[in-house]
Tab-separated table of C-alpha atoms in Angstrom:
chain	number	residue	atom	x	y	z
K	58	UNK	CA	-0.292	0.178	-0.364
K	59	UNK	CA	2.518	2.737	0.427
K	60	UNK	CA	4.568	2.048	-2.922
K	61	UNK	CA	0.975	2.769	-4.829
K	62	UNK	CA	0.496	5.913	-1.679
K	63	UNK	CA	3.870	7.545	-2.803
K	64	UNK	CA	3.615	6.930	-6.739
K	65	UNK	CA	-0.465	8.556	-6.657
K	66	UNK	CA	1.182	11.603	-5.099
K	67	UNK	CA	3.279	11.993	-7.804
K	68	UNK	CA	0.504	13.059	-10.379
K	69	UNK	CA	-0.370	16.973	-10.286
K	70	UNK	CA	-4.206	15.969	-8.811
K	71	UNK	CA	-2.329	13.709	-6.078
K	72	UNK	CA	-4.454	10.950	-6.630
K	73	UNK	CA	-4.723	7.563	-9.193
K	74	UNK	CA	-7.973	8.473	-11.090
K	75	UNK	CA	-11.274	6.672	-11.053
K	76	UNK	CA	-12.397	3.791	-13.997
K	77	UNK	CA	-15.278	6.699	-14.550
K	78	UNK	CA	-12.517	9.159	-15.671
K	79	UNK	CA	-11.025	7.058	-18.239
K	80	UNK	CA	-13.604	5.563	-19.335
K	81	UNK	CA	-14.442	9.420	-20.363
K	82	UNK	CA	-12.272	10.540	-22.218
K	83	UNK	CA	-12.649	7.235	-24.173
K	84	UNK	CA	-16.361	7.714	-25.224
K	85	UNK	CA	-15.373	11.498	-25.958
K	86	UNK	CA	-12.463	9.851	-28.749
K	87	UNK	CA	-15.346	7.174	-30.023
K	88	UNK	CA	-18.311	10.224	-30.419
K	89	UNK	CA	-18.865	11.537	-33.515
K	90	UNK	CA	-17.555	15.253	-31.284
K	91	UNK	CA	-14.410	13.487	-31.765
K	92	UNK	CA	-13.964	13.418	-35.959
K	93	UNK	CA	-11.710	16.632	-35.991
K	94	UNK	CA	-9.061	14.969	-33.360
K	95	UNK	CA	-6.808	13.301	-35.781
K	96	UNK	CA	-3.228	11.823	-34.687
K	97	UNK	CA	-3.055	12.642	-31.299
K	98	UNK	CA	-1.865	11.518	-27.704
K	99	UNK	CA	-4.399	11.942	-24.948
K	100	UNK	CA	-3.195	11.061	-21.605
K	101	UNK	CA	-5.152	10.632	-18.831
K	102	UNK	CA	-2.727	10.214	-15.796
K	103	UNK	CA	-3.399	13.037	-13.622
K	104	UNK	CA	-0.440	14.915	-14.957
K	105	UNK	CA	1.954	12.665	-13.963
K	106	UNK	CA	3.098	12.623	-18.572
K	107	UNK	CA	5.756	15.379	-18.480
């Protein structure tokens, strides 16, 4: 458990994301509203990616 706590502190928001937060991003990318998004990398990691 201490390992998980130390890693979650490394994110900008200070916690792990929930499955619902990831699902929202996937749903947007699958929706026609994202039809203009091409060749993009979307990081859903709470700001952990530099």
